[in-house]
PDB file of C-alpha atoms in Angstrom:
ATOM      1  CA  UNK B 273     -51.422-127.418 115.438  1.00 45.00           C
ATOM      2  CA  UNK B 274     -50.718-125.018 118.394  1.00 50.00           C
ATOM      3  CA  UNK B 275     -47.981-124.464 120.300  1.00 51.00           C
ATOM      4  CA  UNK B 276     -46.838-124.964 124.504  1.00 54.00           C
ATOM      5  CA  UNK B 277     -46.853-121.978 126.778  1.00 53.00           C
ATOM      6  CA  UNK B 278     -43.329-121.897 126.314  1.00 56.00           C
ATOM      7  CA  UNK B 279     -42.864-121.978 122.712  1.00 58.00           C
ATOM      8  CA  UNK B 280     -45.092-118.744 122.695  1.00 55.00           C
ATOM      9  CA  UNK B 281     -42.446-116.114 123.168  1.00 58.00           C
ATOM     10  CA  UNK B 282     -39.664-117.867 121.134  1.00 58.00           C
ATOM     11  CA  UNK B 283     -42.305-118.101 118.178  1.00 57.00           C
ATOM     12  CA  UNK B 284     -43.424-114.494 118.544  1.00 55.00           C
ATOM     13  CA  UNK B 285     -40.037-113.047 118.334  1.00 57.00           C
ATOM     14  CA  UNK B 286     -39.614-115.328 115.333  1.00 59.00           C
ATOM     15  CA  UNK B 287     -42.175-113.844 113.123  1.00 56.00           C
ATOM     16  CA  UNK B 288     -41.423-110.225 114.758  1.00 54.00           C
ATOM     17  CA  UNK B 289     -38.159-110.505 112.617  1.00 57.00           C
ATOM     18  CA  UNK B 290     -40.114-112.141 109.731  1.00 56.00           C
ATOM     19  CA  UNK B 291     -42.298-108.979 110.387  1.00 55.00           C
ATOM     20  CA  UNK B 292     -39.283-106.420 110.274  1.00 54.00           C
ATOM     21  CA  UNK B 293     -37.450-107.861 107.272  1.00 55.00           C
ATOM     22  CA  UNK B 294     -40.799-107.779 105.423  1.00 55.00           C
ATOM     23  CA  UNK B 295     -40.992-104.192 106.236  1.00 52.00           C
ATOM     24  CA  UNK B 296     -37.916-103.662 105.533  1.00 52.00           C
ATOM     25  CA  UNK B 297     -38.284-104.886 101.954  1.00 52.00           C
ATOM     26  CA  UNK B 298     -41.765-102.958 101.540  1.00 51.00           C
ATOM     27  CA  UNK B 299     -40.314 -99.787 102.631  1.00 48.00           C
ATOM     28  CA  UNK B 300     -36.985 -99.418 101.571  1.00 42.00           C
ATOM     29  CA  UNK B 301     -36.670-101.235  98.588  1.00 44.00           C
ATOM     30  CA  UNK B 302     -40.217-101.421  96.736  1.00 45.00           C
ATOM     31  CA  UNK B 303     -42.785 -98.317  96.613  1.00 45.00           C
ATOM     32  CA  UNK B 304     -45.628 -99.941  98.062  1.00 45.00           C
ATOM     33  CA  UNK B 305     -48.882 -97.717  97.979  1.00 42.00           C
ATOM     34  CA  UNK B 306     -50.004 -96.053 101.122  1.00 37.00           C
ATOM     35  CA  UNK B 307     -52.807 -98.791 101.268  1.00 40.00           C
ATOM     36  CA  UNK B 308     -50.843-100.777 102.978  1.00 41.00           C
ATOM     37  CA  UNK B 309     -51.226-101.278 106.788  1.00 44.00           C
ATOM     38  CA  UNK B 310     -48.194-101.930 107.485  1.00 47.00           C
ATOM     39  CA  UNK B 311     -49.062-102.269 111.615  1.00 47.00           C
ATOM     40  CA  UNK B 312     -51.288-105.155 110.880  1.00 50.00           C
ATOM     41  CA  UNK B 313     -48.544-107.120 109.280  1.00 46.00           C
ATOM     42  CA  UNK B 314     -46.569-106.885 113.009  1.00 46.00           C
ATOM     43  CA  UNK B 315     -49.895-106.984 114.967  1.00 48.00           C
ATOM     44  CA  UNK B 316     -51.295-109.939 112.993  1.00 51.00           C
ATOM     45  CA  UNK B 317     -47.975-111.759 113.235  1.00 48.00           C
ATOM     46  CA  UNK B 318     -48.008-111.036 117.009  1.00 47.00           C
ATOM     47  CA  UNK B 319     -51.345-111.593 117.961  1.00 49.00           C
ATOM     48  CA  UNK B 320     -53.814-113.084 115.289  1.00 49.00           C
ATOM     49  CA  UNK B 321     -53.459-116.805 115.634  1.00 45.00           C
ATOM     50  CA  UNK B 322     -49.627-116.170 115.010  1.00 46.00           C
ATOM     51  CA  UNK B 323     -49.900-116.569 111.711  1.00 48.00           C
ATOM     52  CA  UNK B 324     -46.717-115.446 109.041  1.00 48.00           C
ATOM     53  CA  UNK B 325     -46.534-111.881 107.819  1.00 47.00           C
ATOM     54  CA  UNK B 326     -46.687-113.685 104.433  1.00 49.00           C
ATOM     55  CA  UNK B 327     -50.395-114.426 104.722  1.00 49.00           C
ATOM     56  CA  UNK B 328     -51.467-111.411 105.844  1.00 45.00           C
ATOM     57  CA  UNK B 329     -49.768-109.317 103.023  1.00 49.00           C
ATOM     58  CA  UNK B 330     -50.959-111.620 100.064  1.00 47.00           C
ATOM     59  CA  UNK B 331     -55.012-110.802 101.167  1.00 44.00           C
ATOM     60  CA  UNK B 332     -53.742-106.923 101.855  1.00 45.00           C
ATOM     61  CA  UNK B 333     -55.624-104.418  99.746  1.00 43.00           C
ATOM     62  CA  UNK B 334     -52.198-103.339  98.022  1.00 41.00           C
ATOM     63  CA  UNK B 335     -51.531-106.882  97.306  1.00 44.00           C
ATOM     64  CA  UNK B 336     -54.169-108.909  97.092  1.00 41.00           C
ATOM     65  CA  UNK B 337     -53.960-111.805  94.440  1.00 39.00           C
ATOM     66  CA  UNK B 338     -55.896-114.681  92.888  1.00 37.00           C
ATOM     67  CA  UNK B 339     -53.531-117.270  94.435  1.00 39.00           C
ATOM     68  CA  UNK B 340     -52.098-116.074  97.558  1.00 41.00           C
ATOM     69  CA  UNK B 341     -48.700-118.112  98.652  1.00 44.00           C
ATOM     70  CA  UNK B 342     -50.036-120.453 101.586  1.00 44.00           C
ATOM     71  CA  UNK B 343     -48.223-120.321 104.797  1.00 46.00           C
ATOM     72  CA  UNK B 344     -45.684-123.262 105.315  1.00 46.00           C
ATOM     73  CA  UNK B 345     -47.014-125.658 107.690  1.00 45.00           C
ATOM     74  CA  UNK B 346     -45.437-125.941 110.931  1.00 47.00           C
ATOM     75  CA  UNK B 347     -44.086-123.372 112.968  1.00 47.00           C
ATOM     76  CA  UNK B 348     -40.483-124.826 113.824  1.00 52.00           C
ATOM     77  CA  UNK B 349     -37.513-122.225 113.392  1.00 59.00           C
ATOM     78  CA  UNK B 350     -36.415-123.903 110.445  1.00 66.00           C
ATOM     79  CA  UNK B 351     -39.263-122.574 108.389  1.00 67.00           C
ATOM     80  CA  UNK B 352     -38.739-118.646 109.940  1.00 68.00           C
ATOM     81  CA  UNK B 353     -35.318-118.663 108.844  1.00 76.00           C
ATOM     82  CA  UNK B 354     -35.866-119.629 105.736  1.00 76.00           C
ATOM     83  CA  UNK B 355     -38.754-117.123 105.383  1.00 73.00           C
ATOM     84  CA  UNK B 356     -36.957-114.120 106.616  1.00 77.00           C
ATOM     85  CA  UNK B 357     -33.662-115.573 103.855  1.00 79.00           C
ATOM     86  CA  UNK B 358     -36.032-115.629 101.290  1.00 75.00           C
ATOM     87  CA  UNK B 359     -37.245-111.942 102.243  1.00 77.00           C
ATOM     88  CA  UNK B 360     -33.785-111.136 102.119  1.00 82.00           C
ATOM     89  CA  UNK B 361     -32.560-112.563  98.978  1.00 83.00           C
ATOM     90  CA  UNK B 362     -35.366-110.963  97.204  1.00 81.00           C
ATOM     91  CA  UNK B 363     -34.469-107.884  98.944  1.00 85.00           C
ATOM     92  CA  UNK B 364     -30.575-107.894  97.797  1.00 88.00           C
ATOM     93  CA  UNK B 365     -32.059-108.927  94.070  1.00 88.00           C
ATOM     94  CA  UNK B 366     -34.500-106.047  93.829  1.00 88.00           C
ATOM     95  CA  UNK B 367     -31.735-103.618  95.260  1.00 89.00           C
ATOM     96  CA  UNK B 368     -29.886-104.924  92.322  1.00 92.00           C
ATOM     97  CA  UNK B 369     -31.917-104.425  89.625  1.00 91.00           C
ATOM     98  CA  UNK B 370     -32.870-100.645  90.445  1.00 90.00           C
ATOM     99  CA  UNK B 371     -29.064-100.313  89.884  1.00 92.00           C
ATOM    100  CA  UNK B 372     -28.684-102.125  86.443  1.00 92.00           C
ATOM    101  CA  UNK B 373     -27.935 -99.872  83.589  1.00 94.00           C
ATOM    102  CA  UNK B 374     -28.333-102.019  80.825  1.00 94.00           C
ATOM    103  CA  UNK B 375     -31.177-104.868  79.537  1.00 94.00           C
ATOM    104  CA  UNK B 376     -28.687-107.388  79.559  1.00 94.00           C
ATOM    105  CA  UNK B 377     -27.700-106.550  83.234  1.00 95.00           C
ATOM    106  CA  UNK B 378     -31.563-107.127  83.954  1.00 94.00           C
ATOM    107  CA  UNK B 379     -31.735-110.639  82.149  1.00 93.00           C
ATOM    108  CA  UNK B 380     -28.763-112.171  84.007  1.00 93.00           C
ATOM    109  CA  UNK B 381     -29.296-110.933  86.845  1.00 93.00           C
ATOM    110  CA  UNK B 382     -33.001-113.055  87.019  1.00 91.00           C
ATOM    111  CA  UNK B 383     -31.272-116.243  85.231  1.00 90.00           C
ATOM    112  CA  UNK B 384     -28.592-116.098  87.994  1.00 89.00           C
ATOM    113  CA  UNK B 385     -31.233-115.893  91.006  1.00 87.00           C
ATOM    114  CA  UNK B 386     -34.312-117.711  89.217  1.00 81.00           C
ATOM    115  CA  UNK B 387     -35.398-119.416  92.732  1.00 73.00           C
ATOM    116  CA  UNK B 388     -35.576-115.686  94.416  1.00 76.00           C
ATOM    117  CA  UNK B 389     -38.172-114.196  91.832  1.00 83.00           C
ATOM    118  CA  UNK B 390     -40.987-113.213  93.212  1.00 86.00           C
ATOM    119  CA  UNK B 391     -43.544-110.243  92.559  1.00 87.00           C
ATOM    120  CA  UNK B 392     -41.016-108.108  94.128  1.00 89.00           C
ATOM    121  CA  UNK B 393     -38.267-108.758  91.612  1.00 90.00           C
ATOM    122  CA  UNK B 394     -41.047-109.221  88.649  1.00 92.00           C
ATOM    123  CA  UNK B 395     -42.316-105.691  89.126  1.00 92.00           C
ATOM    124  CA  UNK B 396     -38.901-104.361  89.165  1.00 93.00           C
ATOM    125  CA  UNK B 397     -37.831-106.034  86.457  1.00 94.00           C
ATOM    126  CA  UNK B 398     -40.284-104.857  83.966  1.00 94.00           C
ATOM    127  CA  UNK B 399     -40.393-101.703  84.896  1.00 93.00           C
ATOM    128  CA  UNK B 400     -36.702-101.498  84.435  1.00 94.00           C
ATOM    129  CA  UNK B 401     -36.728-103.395  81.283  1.00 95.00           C
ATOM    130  CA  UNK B 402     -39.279-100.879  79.922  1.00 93.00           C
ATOM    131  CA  UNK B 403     -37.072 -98.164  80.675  1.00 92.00           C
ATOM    132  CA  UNK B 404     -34.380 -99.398  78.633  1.00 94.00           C
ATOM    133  CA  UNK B 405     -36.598 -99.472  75.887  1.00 93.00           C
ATOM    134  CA  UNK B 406     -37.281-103.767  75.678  1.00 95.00           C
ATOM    135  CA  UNK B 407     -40.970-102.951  76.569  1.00 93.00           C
ATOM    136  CA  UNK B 408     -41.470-106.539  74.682  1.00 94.00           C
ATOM    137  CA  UNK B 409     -38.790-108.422  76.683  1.00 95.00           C
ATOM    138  CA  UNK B 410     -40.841-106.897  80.036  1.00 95.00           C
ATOM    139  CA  UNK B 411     -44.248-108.520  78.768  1.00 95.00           C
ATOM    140  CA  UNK B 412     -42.571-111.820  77.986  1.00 94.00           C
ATOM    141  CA  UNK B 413     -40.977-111.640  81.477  1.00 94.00           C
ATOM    142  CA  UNK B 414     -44.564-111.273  82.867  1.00 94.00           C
ATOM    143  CA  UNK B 415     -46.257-113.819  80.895  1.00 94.00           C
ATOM    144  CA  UNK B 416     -43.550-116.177  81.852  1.00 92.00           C
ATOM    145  CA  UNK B 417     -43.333-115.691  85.008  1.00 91.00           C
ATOM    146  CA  UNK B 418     -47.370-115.571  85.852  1.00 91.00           C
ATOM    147  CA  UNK B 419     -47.001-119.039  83.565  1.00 91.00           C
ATOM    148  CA  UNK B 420     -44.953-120.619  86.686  1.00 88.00           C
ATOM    149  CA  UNK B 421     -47.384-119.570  88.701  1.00 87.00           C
ATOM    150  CA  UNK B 422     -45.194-116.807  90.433  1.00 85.00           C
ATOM    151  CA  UNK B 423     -47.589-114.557  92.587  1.00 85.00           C
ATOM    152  CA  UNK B 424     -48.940-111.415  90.946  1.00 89.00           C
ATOM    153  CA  UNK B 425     -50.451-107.772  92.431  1.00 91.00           C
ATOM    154  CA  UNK B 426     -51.563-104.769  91.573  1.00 92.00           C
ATOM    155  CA  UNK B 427     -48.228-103.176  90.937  1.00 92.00           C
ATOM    156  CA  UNK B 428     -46.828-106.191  89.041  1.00 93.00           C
ATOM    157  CA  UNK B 429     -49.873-105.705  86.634  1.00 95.00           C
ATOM    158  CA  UNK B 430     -49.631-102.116  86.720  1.00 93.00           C
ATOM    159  CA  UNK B 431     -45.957-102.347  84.944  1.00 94.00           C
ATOM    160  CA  UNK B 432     -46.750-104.477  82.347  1.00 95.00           C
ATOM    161  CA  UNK B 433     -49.753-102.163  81.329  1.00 95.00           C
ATOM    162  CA  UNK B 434     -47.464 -99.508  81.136  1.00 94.00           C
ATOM    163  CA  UNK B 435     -45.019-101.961  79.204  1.00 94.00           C
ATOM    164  CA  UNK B 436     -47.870-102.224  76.603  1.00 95.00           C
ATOM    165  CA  UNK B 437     -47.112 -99.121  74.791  1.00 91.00           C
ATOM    166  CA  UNK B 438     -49.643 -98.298  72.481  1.00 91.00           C
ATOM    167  CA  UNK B 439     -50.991-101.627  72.335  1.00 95.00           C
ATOM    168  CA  UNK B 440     -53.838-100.887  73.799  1.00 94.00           C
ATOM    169  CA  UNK B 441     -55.533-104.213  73.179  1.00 95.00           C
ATOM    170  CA  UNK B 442     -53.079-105.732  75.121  1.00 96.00           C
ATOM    171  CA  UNK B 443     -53.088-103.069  77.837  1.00 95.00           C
ATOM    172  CA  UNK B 444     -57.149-103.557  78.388  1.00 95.00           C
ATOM    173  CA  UNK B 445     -56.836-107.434  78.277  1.00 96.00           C
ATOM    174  CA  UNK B 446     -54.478-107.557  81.080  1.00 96.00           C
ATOM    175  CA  UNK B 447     -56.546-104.896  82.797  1.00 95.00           C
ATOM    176  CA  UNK B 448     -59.721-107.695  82.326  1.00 95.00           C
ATOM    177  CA  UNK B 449     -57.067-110.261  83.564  1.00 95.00           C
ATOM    178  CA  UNK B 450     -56.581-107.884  86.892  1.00 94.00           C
ATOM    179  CA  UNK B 451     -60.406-108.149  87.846  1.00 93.00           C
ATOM    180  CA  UNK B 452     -60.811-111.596  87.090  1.00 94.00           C
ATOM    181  CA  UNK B 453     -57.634-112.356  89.530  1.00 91.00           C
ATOM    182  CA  UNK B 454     -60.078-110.267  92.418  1.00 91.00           C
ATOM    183  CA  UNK B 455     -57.832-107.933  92.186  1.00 92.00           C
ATOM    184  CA  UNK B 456     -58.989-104.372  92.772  1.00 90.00           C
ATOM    185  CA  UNK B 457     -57.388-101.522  89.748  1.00 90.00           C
ATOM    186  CA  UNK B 458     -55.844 -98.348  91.547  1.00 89.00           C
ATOM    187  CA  UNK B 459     -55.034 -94.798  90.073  1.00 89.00           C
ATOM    188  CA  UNK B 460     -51.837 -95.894  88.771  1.00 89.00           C
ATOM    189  CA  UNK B 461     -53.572 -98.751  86.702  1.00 91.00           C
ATOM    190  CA  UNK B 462     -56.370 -96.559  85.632  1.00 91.00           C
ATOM    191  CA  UNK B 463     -53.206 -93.965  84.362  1.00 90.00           C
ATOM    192  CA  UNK B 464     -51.004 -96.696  82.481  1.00 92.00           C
ATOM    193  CA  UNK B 465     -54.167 -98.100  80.506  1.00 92.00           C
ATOM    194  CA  UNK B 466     -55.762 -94.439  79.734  1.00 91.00           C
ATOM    195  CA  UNK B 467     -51.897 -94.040  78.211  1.00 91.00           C
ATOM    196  CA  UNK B 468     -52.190 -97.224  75.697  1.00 92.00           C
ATOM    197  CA  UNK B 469     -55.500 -96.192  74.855  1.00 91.00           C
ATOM    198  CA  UNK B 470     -54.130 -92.395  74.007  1.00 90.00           C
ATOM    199  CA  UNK B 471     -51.071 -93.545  72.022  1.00 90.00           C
ATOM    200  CA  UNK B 472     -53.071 -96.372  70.299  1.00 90.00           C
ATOM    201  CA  UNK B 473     -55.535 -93.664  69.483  1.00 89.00           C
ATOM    202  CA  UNK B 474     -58.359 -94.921  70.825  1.00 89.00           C
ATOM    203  CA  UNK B 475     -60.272 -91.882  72.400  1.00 86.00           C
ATOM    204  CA  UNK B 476     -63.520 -93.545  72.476  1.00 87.00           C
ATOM    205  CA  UNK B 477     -61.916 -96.579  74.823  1.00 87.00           C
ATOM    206  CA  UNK B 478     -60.021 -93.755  77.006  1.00 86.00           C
ATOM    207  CA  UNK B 479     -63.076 -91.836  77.869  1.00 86.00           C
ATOM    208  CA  UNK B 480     -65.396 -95.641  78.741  1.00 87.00           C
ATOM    209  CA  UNK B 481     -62.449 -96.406  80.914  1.00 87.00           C
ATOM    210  CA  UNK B 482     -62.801 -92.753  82.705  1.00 85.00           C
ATOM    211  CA  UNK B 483     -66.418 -93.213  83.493  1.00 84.00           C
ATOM    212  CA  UNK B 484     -65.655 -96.927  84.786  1.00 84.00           C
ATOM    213  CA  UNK B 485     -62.993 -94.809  87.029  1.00 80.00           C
ATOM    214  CA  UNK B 486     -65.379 -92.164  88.330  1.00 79.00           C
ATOM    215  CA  UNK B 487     -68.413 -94.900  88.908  1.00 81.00           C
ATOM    216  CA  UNK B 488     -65.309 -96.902  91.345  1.00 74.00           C
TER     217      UNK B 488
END
């Protein structure tokens, strides 16, 4: 439903902040690729039908997914401020992780805060798990989590190829799982599977997946 003449101006400043702490989390905290308009999150917030930052980023380019998170209905303050919490929390969560030093550190820290994952703190998460060597753990964190139905991108696929070792069955199959999501396969997804298919051996698959890169 719309809004009165009045409401207009309190609303807009609403999802300005939404806007901001969304930002905020992109830039600071998560390396987002430069695909990513960040001016039409603010404009569209603004201006297109006043609709939350949230829906614009799930159809972005940089992270576009098979089932985007639907805005919440209504446009009272009540939902804003939990939307710009929930940006928040995941923000604090992430900014934890990228400090853990240990695999343990990482597990805890996403059974303490379960109700703030989201593709944020996935991506994070198995990218640090991999670095501490639980390159398992990391898939298992994936496959659980896309399970629940927690929203995937790019990026969050992109670590757990690079999770997949040389396991380069694994690696393509989530790569097939990618496209099938309408998801669109950068560089850095191109590099992690070419590396499975290398340490798996498999010079033959490296060099198809090459020519599928050039003809993109």
């Amino acid at each position: 439903g719309g809004c009165g003449k009045e409401e207009l101006p309190r609303r807009r400043a609403g999802l300005l902040d939404e806007a901001a702490a969304l930002i905020d989390l992109l830039c600071y905290d998560f390396a987002v690729p430069v695909t990513m308009n960040f001016f039409s999150i603010v404009l569209g917030a603004l201006f297109c039908g006043l609709n939350s930052p949230w829906r614009l980023l799930s159809s972005s380019e940089a992270f576009s997914s098979s089932k985007p998170s639907p805005s919440p209905r209504g446009s009272g303050d009540g939902d804003g401020r939990r939307r710009r919490k929930d940006i928040r929390d995941a923000r604090d969560l992430v900014r934890q992780l990228k400090h853990t030093r240990h695999a343990s550190e990482v597990r805890q820290l996403l059974d303490e805060h379960e109700l703030h994952v989201n593709v944020f703190v996935i991506t994070t998460a198995i990218g640090k798990l991999r670095r501490f060597g639980e390159a398992r753990e990391a898939l298992q964190v994936f496959e659980r989590t896309r399970a629940r139905g927690v929203e995937q991108n790019v990026a969050t696929y992109c670590a757990a190829i690079s999770a997949c070792g040389r396991d380069w069955k694994k690696a393509s199959q989530l790569m097939r799982d990618l496209q099938e999501a309408h998801m669109e396969p950068n560089i850095s997804t191109y590099n992690a599977l070419l590396s499975a298919c290398a340490k798996g051996g498999q010079w033959e698959k490296a060099l198809e997946f090459c020519a599928e890169l050039q003809r993109r």
